[in-house]
């Protein structure tokens, strides 16, 4: 690959208008682990030949890998205008990018279109199930997840997705069955012990829940959610001291979980530490207000981005000014305001 890159570079030096040479040098740079060089070469190829759809699609993937979700979304929309033969894959990737940017309704629309083009793609159906779960459209999520599993019953990702939909539908027995299938296929699948432990907690089986959550923490000591859930379970088992330890560590890892402060306050009260318990409740109230303001800011940010897409810059700036007043330390708001 290194030799190929050298030859493509020579070709470009001899004829800088050789768009395909830039495209293949970009592909080689990507394989050699040089993302910045790859992006530069893709852009050079497109500057010479804007109709190189494959270059635009590949560049969108590079943007995703370097964390530029907005850039990836813009490029994928441009690719779709050319109606490529792989439109289902483009819409699938666009749906995933839109999820990353918090545009769940748009993501749902793209994934539904992708599923319409490829109705037997388990990967697309599983992604659709995940976004529908996030949108709380649980019946539709369940149908998509069940179809994905029927197409690929041995895929732990799809089984996990189905388990999550069932848990949120409060079919705890059904969810447990799916989590156990995931564990049988891949005992280290990310998050499965935590979610199974949470389900067992909801079912009232606290000893089994504690065991699963301890397994989750052993695999990932920085899993703040698992520690929060374990703390609440230990409190039910009257292991108050251990509960306080887990809840305190959970809040060290994630100080923005208001529910953990409330549970910690309950544990401290059981230990007779009334003043400390009251302090934790005060922190919970402060976090709840911050989260309310942040939630409003995210809605305003999304609205502003839609205005920008439509060229309505005055409306975008108005939304962003409101978001800034609510969350002055929200970097994305400052960035988008500067752009607008």
Coordinates of C-alpha atoms in Angstrom, one line a residue:
X1 CA 0.0 0.0 0.0
X2 CA 2.9 2.3 0.8
X3 CA 4.3 1.7 -2.6
X4 CA 0.9 2.3 -4.3
X5 CA 0.7 5.7 -2.4
X6 CA 4.1 6.7 -3.7
X7 CA 3.1 5.9 -7.3
X8 CA -0.2 7.8 -6.9
X9 CA 1.8 10.8 -5.6
X10 CA 4.1 10.7 -8.6
X11 CA 1.1 10.6 -10.9
X12 CA -0.4 13.7 -9.2
X13 CA 2.9 15.6 -9.5
X14 CA 3.0 14.8 -13.2
X15 CA -0.7 15.8 -13.7
X16 CA -2.4 17.5 -10.7
X17 CA -5.7 17.4 -12.6
X18 CA -5.9 13.6 -12.3
X19 CA -8.9 13.3 -10.0
X20 CA -8.8 9.5 -9.8
X21 CA -5.2 9.6 -8.7
X22 CA -6.3 11.8 -5.8
X23 CA -9.2 9.4 -5.0
X24 CA -6.9 6.3 -4.9
X25 CA -4.3 8.1 -2.9
X26 CA -7.0 9.0 -0.4
X27 CA -8.0 5.3 -0.2
X28 CA -4.3 4.3 0.3
X29 CA -3.8 7.0 2.9
X30 CA -6.9 5.7 4.8
X31 CA -5.5 2.2 4.8
X32 CA -2.2 3.5 6.0
X33 CA -3.9 5.2 9.0
X34 CA -3.4 8.7 7.8
X35 CA -6.9 10.2 8.1
X36 CA -5.9 13.8 7.6
X37 CA -4.1 13.0 4.4
X38 CA -7.0 10.9 3.2
X39 CA -9.5 13.8 3.8
X40 CA -7.3 16.2 1.9
X41 CA -7.0 13.9 -1.1
X42 CA -10.8 13.2 -1.2
X43 CA -11.4 17.0 -1.1
X44 CA -8.8 17.4 -3.9
X45 CA -10.5 14.8 -6.0
X46 CA -13.9 16.4 -5.5
X47 CA -12.6 19.9 -6.3
X48 CA -11.4 18.5 -9.7
X49 CA -14.5 16.3 -10.4
X50 CA -17.5 17.2 -8.2
X51 CA -19.4 14.2 -9.7
X52 CA -17.2 11.6 -8.1
X53 CA -20.0 10.2 -5.9
X54 CA -17.8 7.4 -4.5
X55 CA -15.3 10.0 -3.3
X56 CA -18.0 12.0 -1.6
X57 CA -19.4 8.9 0.1
X58 CA -15.9 7.8 1.3
X59 CA -15.3 11.3 2.6
X60 CA -18.5 11.2 4.6
X61 CA -17.1 8.1 6.3
X62 CA -13.9 9.9 7.1
X63 CA -15.8 12.8 8.6
X64 CA -17.7 10.3 10.8
X65 CA -14.5 8.7 12.0
X66 CA -12.9 12.1 13.0
X67 CA -16.1 13.1 14.8
X68 CA -17.5 15.6 12.3
X69 CA -21.1 14.3 12.3
X70 CA -22.5 17.5 10.7
X71 CA -20.0 17.3 7.9
X72 CA -20.9 13.6 7.3
X73 CA -24.6 14.4 7.2
X74 CA -24.1 17.1 4.6
X75 CA -22.0 14.9 2.4
X76 CA -24.4 11.9 2.7
X77 CA -27.4 14.2 1.7
X78 CA -25.3 15.3 -1.4
X79 CA -24.6 11.6 -2.3
X80 CA -28.3 10.8 -2.1
X81 CA -29.1 13.5 -4.7
X82 CA -27.1 11.4 -7.2
X83 CA -29.4 8.4 -6.5
X84 CA -26.5 5.9 -6.3
X85 CA -27.1 2.1 -6.5
X86 CA -26.1 1.8 -2.9
X87 CA -28.8 4.3 -1.7
X88 CA -30.0 1.9 1.1
X89 CA -26.5 1.9 2.6
X90 CA -26.2 5.7 2.3
X91 CA -29.6 6.2 4.0
X92 CA -28.6 3.7 6.8
X93 CA -25.4 5.6 7.5
X94 CA -27.2 8.9 7.3
X95 CA -29.7 7.6 9.9
X96 CA -26.9 6.7 12.2
X97 CA -25.3 10.1 11.8
X98 CA -28.6 11.8 12.5
X99 CA -28.9 9.8 15.7
X100 CA -25.5 11.1 16.8
X101 CA -26.6 14.7 16.2
X102 CA -29.9 14.1 18.2
X103 CA -32.2 14.4 15.2
X104 CA -34.2 11.3 16.0
X105 CA -37.2 12.0 13.8
X106 CA -35.1 12.6 10.8
X107 CA -33.0 9.5 11.6
X108 CA -36.2 7.4 11.8
X109 CA -37.3 8.7 8.4
X110 CA -34.0 7.8 6.8
X111 CA -33.9 4.4 8.4
X112 CA -37.5 3.6 7.3
X113 CA -36.5 4.6 3.7
X114 CA -33.4 2.3 3.9
X115 CA -35.6 -0.5 5.2
X116 CA -38.0 0.1 2.3
X117 CA -35.1 -0.4 -0.1
X118 CA -33.7 -3.4 1.7
X119 CA -36.5 -4.9 3.7
X120 CA -34.4 -8.0 4.6
X121 CA -31.4 -6.1 6.0
X122 CA -31.2 -7.1 9.7
X123 CA -28.6 -4.4 10.3
X124 CA -31.0 -1.6 9.0
X125 CA -34.0 -3.0 11.0
X126 CA -31.9 -3.2 14.2
X127 CA -30.9 0.4 13.8
X128 CA -34.5 1.4 13.1
X129 CA -35.5 -0.5 16.3
X130 CA -32.9 1.4 18.3
X131 CA -34.0 4.9 17.1
X132 CA -37.7 4.0 17.6
X133 CA -36.8 2.9 21.2
X134 CA -35.2 6.2 21.8
X135 CA -38.3 7.9 20.4
X136 CA -40.4 5.8 22.8
X137 CA -42.3 4.3 19.8
X138 CA -42.0 0.9 21.4
X139 CA -44.5 -1.1 19.3
X140 CA -42.7 -0.2 16.1
X141 CA -39.3 -0.7 17.8
X142 CA -40.4 -4.2 18.9
X143 CA -41.6 -5.2 15.4
X144 CA -38.3 -4.1 13.8
X145 CA -36.2 -5.8 16.4
X146 CA -38.1 -9.0 16.2
X147 CA -37.7 -9.1 12.4
X148 CA -34.0 -8.4 12.7
X149 CA -33.6 -11.3 15.1
X150 CA -35.7 -13.6 12.9
X151 CA -33.3 -12.8 10.0
X152 CA -30.1 -13.3 12.1
X153 CA -31.0 -15.1 15.4
X154 CA -27.4 -15.6 16.4
X155 CA -26.5 -11.9 16.4
X156 CA -26.0 -10.7 20.0
X157 CA -26.4 -7.0 18.9
X158 CA -29.9 -7.7 17.6
X159 CA -30.9 -9.8 20.5
X160 CA -29.7 -7.0 22.9
X161 CA -31.8 -4.5 20.9
X162 CA -34.8 -6.7 21.2
X163 CA -34.2 -7.1 24.9
X164 CA -34.1 -3.3 25.4
X165 CA -37.4 -2.9 23.5
X166 CA -39.0 -5.6 25.6
X167 CA -37.7 -4.1 28.9
X168 CA -39.1 -0.7 28.1
X169 CA -42.4 -2.4 27.2
X170 CA -42.2 -3.9 30.7
X171 CA -42.1 -7.4 29.4
X172 CA -39.3 -8.2 31.9
X173 CA -39.4 -12.0 31.4
X174 CA -39.1 -11.6 27.6
X175 CA -36.3 -9.1 28.1
X176 CA -34.4 -11.4 30.5
X177 CA -34.6 -14.2 27.9
X178 CA -33.0 -12.1 25.3
X179 CA -30.2 -10.9 27.6
X180 CA -29.4 -14.4 28.6
X181 CA -29.2 -15.4 24.9
X182 CA -26.7 -12.5 24.4
X183 CA -24.6 -13.6 27.4
X184 CA -24.6 -17.2 26.1
X185 CA -23.2 -15.9 22.7
X186 CA -20.9 -13.3 24.1
X187 CA -20.5 -13.0 27.9
X188 CA -18.6 -9.7 27.5
X189 CA -21.1 -8.0 25.2
X190 CA -21.0 -4.3 26.3
X191 CA -23.8 -3.4 28.7
X192 CA -25.6 -6.7 28.8
X193 CA -24.8 -7.5 32.4
X194 CA -25.8 -4.0 33.5
X195 CA -29.1 -4.1 31.6
X196 CA -29.9 -7.7 32.7
X197 CA -29.1 -6.6 36.3
X198 CA -31.4 -3.7 35.9
X199 CA -34.2 -6.0 34.7
X200 CA -33.7 -8.3 37.6
X201 CA -33.9 -5.3 39.9
X202 CA -37.2 -4.4 38.3
X203 CA -38.4 -7.9 38.8
X204 CA -37.5 -7.7 42.5
X205 CA -34.8 -10.4 42.4
X206 CA -32.2 -8.3 44.3
X207 CA -29.6 -11.0 45.0
X208 CA -29.4 -12.0 41.3
X209 CA -29.5 -8.3 40.3
X210 CA -26.5 -7.6 42.5
X211 CA -24.5 -10.5 41.1
X212 CA -25.1 -9.3 37.5
X213 CA -24.3 -5.7 38.3
X214 CA -21.1 -6.7 40.1
X215 CA -20.1 -8.6 36.9
X216 CA -20.8 -5.5 34.9
X217 CA -18.6 -3.4 37.2
X218 CA -15.8 -6.0 37.1
X219 CA -15.8 -5.7 33.3
X220 CA -16.0 -1.9 33.3
X221 CA -15.2 -0.2 36.7
X222 CA -16.1 3.2 35.1
X223 CA -19.7 2.2 34.4
X224 CA -21.5 4.8 36.5
X225 CA -24.9 3.4 35.7
X226 CA -24.0 -0.1 36.9
X227 CA -22.7 1.4 40.1
X228 CA -25.9 3.5 40.5
X229 CA -28.1 0.4 40.0
X230 CA -26.0 -1.7 42.3
X231 CA -26.1 0.9 45.0
X232 CA -29.9 0.9 44.8
X233 CA -30.0 -2.9 44.9
X234 CA -27.7 -3.1 47.9
X235 CA -29.9 -0.6 49.7
X236 CA -32.8 -3.0 49.2
X237 CA -30.7 -5.8 50.6
X238 CA -29.9 -3.6 53.7
X239 CA -26.2 -3.4 52.8
X240 CA -26.3 0.3 53.4
X241 CA -22.5 0.9 53.8
X242 CA -21.7 -0.8 50.5
X243 CA -24.6 1.0 48.9
X244 CA -23.2 4.4 49.9
X245 CA -19.8 3.3 48.5
X246 CA -21.2 2.4 45.1
X247 CA -23.5 5.5 44.9
X248 CA -20.6 7.8 45.9
X249 CA -18.4 6.3 43.2
X250 CA -21.2 6.4 40.6
X251 CA -21.5 10.2 41.3
X252 CA -17.8 10.7 41.1
X253 CA -17.9 9.1 37.6
X254 CA -21.1 11.0 36.6
X255 CA -22.0 13.9 38.8
X256 CA -25.1 14.7 36.7
X257 CA -27.3 11.7 37.6
X258 CA -29.9 13.4 39.9
X259 CA -31.5 10.1 40.8
X260 CA -28.2 8.8 42.3
X261 CA -28.2 11.8 44.7
X262 CA -31.7 11.0 45.9
X263 CA -30.8 7.3 46.4
X264 CA -27.6 8.3 48.2
X265 CA -29.6 10.6 50.5
X266 CA -31.9 7.7 51.3
X267 CA -28.9 5.5 52.2
X268 CA -27.4 8.3 54.4
X269 CA -30.6 8.7 56.2
X270 CA -30.6 5.0 57.0
X271 CA -27.2 5.6 58.6
X272 CA -28.6 8.5 60.6
X273 CA -26.6 11.1 58.7
X274 CA -29.4 13.6 58.2
X275 CA -27.3 16.7 57.4
X276 CA -25.3 14.8 54.7
X277 CA -28.6 13.4 53.3
X278 CA -30.1 16.9 53.0
X279 CA -26.9 18.1 51.2
X280 CA -27.3 15.3 48.6
X281 CA -30.9 16.2 48.0
X282 CA -29.9 19.8 47.5
X283 CA -27.4 18.7 44.8
X284 CA -30.1 16.6 43.2
X285 CA -32.4 19.7 42.8
X286 CA -29.5 21.8 41.4
X287 CA -28.7 19.1 38.8
X288 CA -32.4 18.8 37.8
X289 CA -32.5 22.5 37.1
X290 CA -29.3 22.3 35.1
X291 CA -30.6 19.4 33.1
X292 CA -33.9 21.2 32.5
X293 CA -32.0 24.2 31.1
X294 CA -29.7 21.9 29.1
X295 CA -32.7 20.1 27.6
X296 CA -34.2 23.3 26.5
X297 CA -30.9 24.4 25.0
X298 CA -30.6 21.1 23.0
X299 CA -34.1 21.7 21.6
X300 CA -33.2 25.3 20.6
X301 CA -29.9 24.1 19.1
X302 CA -31.8 21.5 17.0
X303 CA -34.2 24.2 15.9
X304 CA -31.4 26.6 15.0
X305 CA -29.7 23.9 12.9
X306 CA -32.9 23.4 10.9
X307 CA -33.1 27.2 10.3
X308 CA -29.5 27.2 9.1
X309 CA -30.3 24.3 6.7
X310 CA -33.1 26.4 5.3
X311 CA -30.9 29.6 5.1
X312 CA -33.0 31.3 7.8
X313 CA -30.0 32.7 9.7
X314 CA -31.8 35.4 11.7
X315 CA -34.1 32.8 13.2
X316 CA -31.2 30.5 13.9
X317 CA -29.3 33.3 15.7
X318 CA -32.4 34.1 17.8
X319 CA -32.7 30.4 18.9
X320 CA -29.0 30.2 19.6
X321 CA -29.1 33.4 21.7
X322 CA -31.8 31.9 23.8
X323 CA -29.8 28.7 24.2
X324 CA -26.7 30.6 25.2
X325 CA -28.6 32.5 27.9
X326 CA -29.8 29.1 29.4
X327 CA -26.5 27.3 29.0
X328 CA -23.6 29.7 28.7
X329 CA -21.0 26.9 28.9
X330 CA -22.6 24.8 26.2
X331 CA -19.7 24.6 23.6
X332 CA -21.9 23.4 20.7
X333 CA -24.2 26.4 21.1
X334 CA -21.3 28.8 21.1
X335 CA -19.8 27.1 18.0
X336 CA -23.1 27.2 16.0
X337 CA -23.8 30.8 17.1
X338 CA -20.3 31.8 15.8
X339 CA -21.0 30.0 12.5
X340 CA -24.4 31.6 12.1

